[in-house]
Amino acid sequence: MRLSRTGRFWLVTFLAVLLIVGCLVGAAVMALGYRQVENLLEVITIIRSDYLHEVSTRRLVEGAAKGIVGALGDPYSVYLEPETFKHLQEQIRGSFGGLGILVGMKDQRLTVIKPFPDTPAGRAGVKAGDVIVKIEDRQTQGLDLETAVSLMRGPVGTTVTLTLMRPGSGPLTLTLEREEITVPTVEGKLLPGGIGYLTISQFTERTPAEVHQVLGKLRAKGMRALILDLRDNPGGELQAAVRVADYFVPPGPVVYVDYRNDKDEVYSASGPRLGLPLVVLVNENSASAAEIVAAAIKETGSGKIVGTRTFGKGVVQSVYPLKNGAGLKLTTARYLTPRKHDINGKGVEPDVKVEQPANGEDRQLAAAQEILRGAGR
């Protein structure tokens, strides 16, 4: 196939760019072979010269970057456009307004995992299991989780419109005003028979201190056993999960971080152990850091795991800022349990499997209470 004069001009231009970024593309040439890199440049050149509509070089380069990351077939590795990456950085710094919901991908659909009370979403009646099909006028089908979350976050006082699908009803459209969201990650209460109940919704920097405070109150009330509820916990910060595990497992490894090239890391428990009979509740939405804690408790024999097999996210992502203001979130390592089991795609199997019925009865909690009542006899 012969290139037009314009096509040859753009080919020369992109070959010049190839020389400028020689290190990066040189590595690609060595890995892929010159012909494959030439094919990429030829596609870009043909589009620039012959496509019906004018397309900016920036858009083509960003599309190529997305395609490269997408070719990994890894749902957790994502090319973040500049605006999305900016929102992610704001989230890390804490300077953002939100709606008060935890969301995740379930069956490739953006799904509400948990709405928090006294937040815009909670007051509007958003429920766990609601599927968010549109954010403003943008369909969520095909969106990565980070982009979807960034679209829902923004300056405090601004509004965002969500279109929800709820089982048994038609589309529901809600316009919510963003607020500064500060919700506790830990809640607790004392159940009959001196059984403490502690639930962790996610792991943040505040979580270990909150666990310490709630456990102190429960012990003051005479707690003799504990149910740790990690159901629907999507994970969060690794260090926070390890510090929480300190309360429940003996000194020793909690999790190994296994890299392809770098030296492996080990995070160990060393703090004061609670030393009470323990049951941990998990389900198919317990993921990442929540699975680390559950696996450590199971493999050290520190408690019984009750519920259903966990989600199976056992990989670590690193975030890299790029020169054009975009970012790259890339899977760089995997988690291994104290016995060095890989849980990614496999999850943590409960010691006692209990399915949760759809009628609202909490059979998993009832099973945990029965186990702990038996331990006290």
Coordinates of C-alpha atoms in Angstrom, one line a residue:
M1 CA 0.0 0.0 0.0
R2 CA 1.4 3.4 -1.0
L3 CA 1.1 6.4 1.3
S4 CA 0.0 9.8 0.1
R5 CA 2.3 12.8 0.2
T6 CA 0.6 13.9 3.4
G7 CA 0.9 10.4 4.8
R8 CA 4.6 10.4 4.1
F9 CA 5.0 13.8 5.8
W10 CA 3.2 12.5 9.0
L11 CA 5.3 9.3 8.8
V12 CA 8.5 11.4 8.8
T13 CA 7.1 13.5 11.7
F14 CA 6.3 10.5 13.8
L15 CA 9.7 8.9 13.1
A16 CA 11.3 12.2 14.3
V17 CA 9.2 11.8 17.5
L18 CA 10.5 8.2 17.7
L19 CA 14.1 9.5 17.8
I20 CA 13.2 12.1 20.5
V21 CA 11.7 9.4 22.8
G22 CA 14.3 6.9 21.6
C23 CA 14.8 5.2 25.0
L24 CA 11.1 4.4 25.4
V25 CA 10.3 3.4 21.9
G26 CA 13.7 1.7 21.6
A27 CA 12.8 -0.6 24.4
A28 CA 9.5 -1.3 22.6
V29 CA 11.3 -2.0 19.4
M30 CA 13.6 -4.5 21.1
A31 CA 10.6 -6.2 22.8
L32 CA 8.1 -6.2 19.9
G33 CA 10.3 -5.9 16.8
Y34 CA 10.6 -3.0 14.4
R35 CA 7.7 -4.1 12.2
Q36 CA 5.1 -4.0 15.0
V37 CA 6.2 -0.5 16.1
E38 CA 6.2 0.6 12.5
N39 CA 2.6 -0.8 12.2
L40 CA 1.5 1.4 15.1
L41 CA 3.1 4.5 13.5
E42 CA 1.6 3.7 10.2
V43 CA -1.9 3.4 11.7
I44 CA -1.5 6.8 13.3
T45 CA -0.2 8.3 10.0
I46 CA -3.1 6.9 7.9
I47 CA -5.7 8.2 10.4
R48 CA -4.1 11.6 10.5
S49 CA -4.0 11.8 6.7
D50 CA -7.1 10.0 5.5
Y51 CA -9.7 9.7 8.3
L52 CA -13.0 11.5 7.5
H53 CA -12.7 13.8 10.6
E54 CA -9.7 15.7 11.9
V55 CA -8.2 14.0 15.0
S56 CA -5.6 15.6 17.3
T57 CA -2.3 13.9 17.9
R58 CA -2.9 14.1 21.6
R59 CA -6.1 12.1 21.3
L60 CA -4.4 9.4 19.2
V61 CA -1.5 9.1 21.6
E62 CA -3.9 8.8 24.6
G63 CA -5.9 6.2 22.7
A64 CA -2.7 4.3 22.0
A65 CA -1.7 4.4 25.7
K66 CA -5.1 3.2 26.8
G67 CA -4.9 0.4 24.3
I68 CA -1.5 -0.7 25.5
V69 CA -2.7 -0.9 29.1
G70 CA -5.9 -2.6 28.0
A71 CA -3.9 -5.2 26.1
L72 CA -2.7 -6.5 29.5
G73 CA -6.1 -7.9 30.2
D74 CA -5.8 -6.7 33.8
P75 CA -9.0 -5.0 35.2
Y76 CA -6.9 -3.2 37.8
S77 CA -4.3 -1.6 35.5
V78 CA -5.7 1.6 34.0
Y79 CA -4.5 4.6 32.0
L80 CA -5.9 7.6 33.8
E81 CA -6.7 10.7 31.7
P82 CA -5.4 14.0 33.2
E83 CA -8.8 15.0 34.6
T84 CA -9.4 11.5 36.1
F85 CA -5.8 11.5 37.6
K86 CA -6.4 15.0 39.0
H87 CA -9.5 13.7 40.8
L88 CA -7.6 10.7 42.2
Q89 CA -4.9 13.0 43.6
E90 CA -7.6 15.2 45.2
Q91 CA -9.1 12.0 46.8
I92 CA -5.7 11.0 48.2
R93 CA -5.3 14.5 49.7
G94 CA -8.8 14.5 51.0
S95 CA -9.9 17.7 49.3
F96 CA -13.0 16.6 47.5
G97 CA -16.8 16.4 47.9
G98 CA -18.6 13.2 47.5
L99 CA -22.0 11.4 47.8
G100 CA -21.4 9.0 50.6
I101 CA -21.4 5.6 48.8
L102 CA -19.0 2.8 48.3
V103 CA -19.1 1.4 44.8
G104 CA -17.5 -1.5 43.0
M105 CA -17.7 -3.5 39.8
K106 CA -20.1 -6.4 40.0
D107 CA -20.8 -8.5 36.9
Q108 CA -19.0 -5.6 35.0
R109 CA -21.6 -3.1 36.2
L110 CA -21.0 -0.1 38.5
T111 CA -22.8 -1.2 41.7
V112 CA -23.5 0.4 45.0
I113 CA -21.8 -1.7 47.7
K114 CA -22.8 0.4 50.7
P115 CA -24.5 3.8 51.2
F116 CA -23.6 5.6 54.4
P117 CA -26.3 7.2 56.6
D118 CA -26.7 11.0 56.8
T119 CA -24.9 11.6 53.5
P120 CA -26.4 12.8 50.2
A121 CA -26.8 9.2 48.9
G122 CA -28.1 7.9 52.2
R123 CA -30.7 10.6 52.6
A124 CA -31.9 10.1 49.0
G125 CA -32.6 6.4 49.6
V126 CA -29.7 4.9 47.5
K127 CA -29.5 1.2 48.4
A128 CA -26.8 -1.5 48.3
G129 CA -27.2 -3.4 45.0
D130 CA -28.4 -0.4 43.0
V131 CA -26.6 -0.3 39.6
I132 CA -25.5 3.1 38.5
V133 CA -26.1 3.1 34.7
K134 CA -25.4 6.8 34.1
I135 CA -23.5 9.7 35.7
E136 CA -24.9 12.9 34.3
D137 CA -25.2 12.0 30.6
R138 CA -22.3 9.5 30.5
Q139 CA -23.1 5.8 30.4
T140 CA -21.1 3.8 32.9
Q141 CA -20.9 0.7 30.7
G142 CA -17.3 0.2 29.9
L143 CA -16.0 2.9 32.3
D144 CA -13.2 1.9 34.7
L145 CA -13.9 2.3 38.4
E146 CA -11.5 5.2 38.9
T147 CA -13.1 7.2 36.1
A148 CA -16.6 6.5 37.4
V149 CA -15.7 7.6 41.0
S150 CA -14.0 10.7 39.7
L151 CA -17.1 11.7 37.9
M152 CA -19.2 11.5 41.1
R153 CA -16.7 13.5 43.1
G154 CA -16.1 17.2 42.8
P155 CA -16.2 20.5 44.7
V156 CA -18.5 20.7 47.7
G157 CA -21.8 22.3 46.9
T158 CA -22.0 21.2 43.3
T159 CA -24.5 18.6 42.0
V160 CA -24.3 15.4 40.1
T161 CA -27.2 13.4 38.6
L162 CA -27.2 9.6 38.8
T163 CA -29.4 7.2 36.9
L164 CA -29.9 4.0 38.9
M165 CA -31.4 0.6 38.1
R166 CA -32.9 -1.3 41.1
P167 CA -34.1 -4.9 40.9
G168 CA -37.9 -5.0 40.5
S169 CA -38.2 -1.3 39.5
G170 CA -37.5 1.0 36.6
P171 CA -34.8 3.6 36.2
L172 CA -34.4 6.0 39.1
T173 CA -32.9 9.4 38.5
L174 CA -31.5 11.3 41.5
T175 CA -29.7 14.7 41.6
L176 CA -27.4 14.9 44.6
E177 CA -25.4 17.7 46.1
R178 CA -21.8 16.9 46.9
E179 CA -20.7 17.3 50.5
E180 CA -17.5 16.8 52.5
I181 CA -17.8 13.2 53.4
T182 CA -16.4 12.0 56.7
V183 CA -17.8 8.7 57.8
P184 CA -16.5 6.3 60.4
T185 CA -15.0 3.0 59.0
V186 CA -15.7 1.1 62.2
E187 CA -18.9 0.5 64.1
G188 CA -19.5 -1.8 67.1
K189 CA -22.1 -3.0 69.6
L190 CA -22.5 -5.7 72.2
L191 CA -24.8 -8.6 71.3
P192 CA -26.6 -10.9 73.9
G193 CA -24.3 -13.3 75.7
G194 CA -21.3 -10.8 75.8
I195 CA -20.5 -11.2 72.1
G196 CA -19.0 -8.1 70.6
Y197 CA -19.8 -7.2 67.1
L198 CA -17.4 -5.0 65.1
T199 CA -17.8 -4.1 61.4
I200 CA -15.2 -2.5 59.2
S201 CA -16.6 -0.9 56.0
Q202 CA -13.1 -0.2 54.5
F203 CA -9.5 0.3 55.5
T204 CA -8.2 3.9 55.8
E205 CA -5.6 5.6 57.8
R206 CA -8.2 6.2 60.5
T207 CA -9.3 2.6 60.8
P208 CA -6.7 1.2 63.3
A209 CA -7.5 4.0 65.8
E210 CA -11.2 3.5 65.3
V211 CA -10.8 -0.3 66.0
H212 CA -8.8 0.5 69.1
Q213 CA -11.5 2.8 70.4
V214 CA -14.5 0.5 69.6
L215 CA -12.7 -2.6 71.1
G216 CA -12.0 -0.6 74.3
K217 CA -15.7 0.3 74.7
L218 CA -16.8 -3.3 74.1
R219 CA -14.3 -4.7 76.6
A220 CA -15.5 -2.2 79.1
K221 CA -19.0 -3.6 78.6
G222 CA -17.8 -7.2 79.4
M223 CA -17.2 -8.6 75.9
R224 CA -16.1 -12.2 76.1
A225 CA -16.0 -13.0 72.3
L226 CA -16.0 -11.1 69.1
I227 CA -17.6 -11.2 65.6
L228 CA -15.5 -9.2 63.0
D229 CA -17.7 -8.3 60.1
L230 CA -15.7 -7.8 56.8
R231 CA -18.7 -8.4 54.5
D232 CA -18.9 -5.9 51.6
N233 CA -15.5 -4.4 52.6
P234 CA -13.7 -3.5 49.3
G235 CA -10.3 -3.2 51.0
G236 CA -8.2 -0.1 51.2
E237 CA -4.9 0.7 52.7
L238 CA -2.5 -2.2 53.3
Q239 CA -0.7 -0.7 56.3
A240 CA -4.1 -0.1 58.0
A241 CA -5.1 -3.7 57.4
V242 CA -1.9 -5.0 58.9
R243 CA -2.3 -2.8 62.0
V244 CA -5.8 -4.0 62.4
A245 CA -4.6 -7.6 62.1
D246 CA -2.3 -6.9 65.1
Y247 CA -5.4 -7.2 67.4
F248 CA -6.3 -10.7 66.1
V249 CA -3.2 -12.7 65.1
P250 CA 0.0 -13.8 66.9
P251 CA 3.3 -12.1 66.1
G252 CA 4.5 -13.1 62.6
P253 CA 3.8 -12.5 58.9
V254 CA 0.4 -11.1 58.0
V255 CA 1.0 -10.7 54.3
Y256 CA 3.9 -11.0 51.8
V257 CA 4.1 -8.6 48.8
D258 CA 5.6 -10.5 45.9
Y259 CA 7.2 -8.4 43.1
R260 CA 8.4 -9.7 39.7
N261 CA 11.8 -8.0 39.9
D262 CA 12.1 -6.2 43.2
K263 CA 12.8 -7.8 46.6
D264 CA 9.7 -9.2 48.2
E265 CA 8.3 -7.4 51.3
V266 CA 6.8 -8.9 54.4
Y267 CA 4.4 -7.1 56.8
S268 CA 4.1 -8.7 60.2
A269 CA 1.9 -8.4 63.3
S270 CA 3.6 -7.3 66.5
G271 CA 1.0 -5.5 68.6
P272 CA -1.2 -6.6 71.5
R273 CA -3.5 -9.5 70.6
L274 CA -7.1 -9.4 71.7
G275 CA -7.0 -13.1 72.8
L276 CA -10.8 -13.7 72.7
P277 CA -12.8 -16.3 70.7
L278 CA -13.2 -14.8 67.2
V279 CA -15.4 -15.3 64.1
V280 CA -14.9 -13.4 60.9
L281 CA -17.8 -12.8 58.5
V282 CA -17.0 -12.5 54.8
N283 CA -18.8 -12.6 51.5
E284 CA -18.2 -12.3 47.8
N285 CA -17.7 -8.5 48.1
S286 CA -14.9 -8.8 50.7
A287 CA -11.9 -7.8 48.7
S288 CA -8.2 -6.9 48.8
A289 CA -7.1 -5.7 52.3
A290 CA -10.2 -7.4 53.8
E291 CA -9.1 -10.7 52.3
I292 CA -5.6 -10.2 53.7
V293 CA -7.0 -9.8 57.3
A294 CA -9.4 -12.8 56.9
A295 CA -6.6 -15.0 55.4
A296 CA -4.2 -14.2 58.2
I297 CA -6.8 -15.0 60.9
K298 CA -7.7 -18.3 59.1
E299 CA -4.1 -19.5 58.5
T300 CA -2.9 -18.6 62.0
G301 CA -5.8 -20.4 63.6
S302 CA -6.9 -17.2 65.3
G303 CA -10.6 -17.5 64.5
K304 CA -13.2 -19.1 62.3
I305 CA -14.2 -17.7 58.9
V306 CA -17.9 -17.8 58.2
G307 CA -19.9 -16.8 55.0
T308 CA -19.1 -17.3 51.4
R309 CA -15.9 -17.2 49.3
T310 CA -14.3 -13.8 49.1
F311 CA -13.8 -11.7 45.9
G312 CA -10.3 -12.7 45.1
K313 CA -8.4 -9.5 44.6
G314 CA -4.8 -10.3 45.6
V315 CA -2.8 -7.9 43.6
V316 CA -1.1 -4.5 44.3
Q317 CA -1.3 -1.4 42.2
S318 CA 1.2 1.4 42.0
V319 CA 0.3 4.9 40.6
Y320 CA 2.7 6.7 38.3
P321 CA 2.3 10.3 37.3
L322 CA 3.0 11.0 33.6
K323 CA 4.4 14.1 32.0
N324 CA 1.2 15.1 30.2
G325 CA -0.7 15.3 33.5
A326 CA -2.2 11.8 33.1
G327 CA -1.4 8.8 35.3
L328 CA -0.9 5.1 35.1
K329 CA -2.3 2.7 37.7
L330 CA -0.4 -0.5 37.2
T331 CA -0.4 -3.9 38.9
T332 CA 3.1 -4.3 40.2
A333 CA 2.9 -7.1 42.8
R334 CA 0.7 -9.7 44.3
Y335 CA -0.3 -10.5 47.9
L336 CA 0.6 -13.8 49.4
T337 CA -1.0 -15.1 52.7
P338 CA 1.1 -16.1 55.7
R339 CA 1.4 -19.6 54.2
K340 CA 2.3 -17.9 50.9
H341 CA -0.9 -18.8 49.1
D342 CA -2.0 -16.7 46.1
I343 CA -5.6 -15.6 46.6
N344 CA -5.9 -13.5 43.4
G345 CA -8.9 -14.9 41.4
K346 CA -9.4 -17.5 44.1
G347 CA -10.4 -15.7 47.2
V348 CA -10.5 -17.0 50.8
E349 CA -12.7 -20.0 51.4
P350 CA -14.7 -19.8 54.7
D351 CA -14.3 -22.5 57.3
V352 CA -18.1 -22.6 57.6
K353 CA -20.0 -21.8 54.4
V354 CA -23.3 -20.0 55.0
E355 CA -25.3 -18.6 52.1
Q356 CA -27.3 -15.4 52.7
P357 CA -31.0 -15.6 51.7
A358 CA -32.6 -12.8 49.8
N359 CA -35.3 -12.2 52.4
G360 CA -33.2 -10.1 54.7
E361 CA -32.5 -12.8 57.4
D362 CA -28.9 -12.6 58.4
R363 CA -28.0 -16.3 58.6
Q364 CA -24.3 -15.7 58.6
L365 CA -24.5 -13.5 61.7
A366 CA -26.7 -16.1 63.4
A367 CA -24.2 -18.9 62.5
A368 CA -21.3 -16.8 64.0
Q369 CA -23.2 -16.2 67.2
E370 CA -24.0 -19.9 67.5
I371 CA -20.3 -20.8 67.1
L372 CA -19.3 -18.4 69.8
R373 CA -22.0 -19.5 72.2
G374 CA -20.7 -23.0 71.7
A375 CA -17.1 -21.9 72.4
G376 CA -18.3 -20.5 75.8
R377 CA -19.7 -23.8 77.0

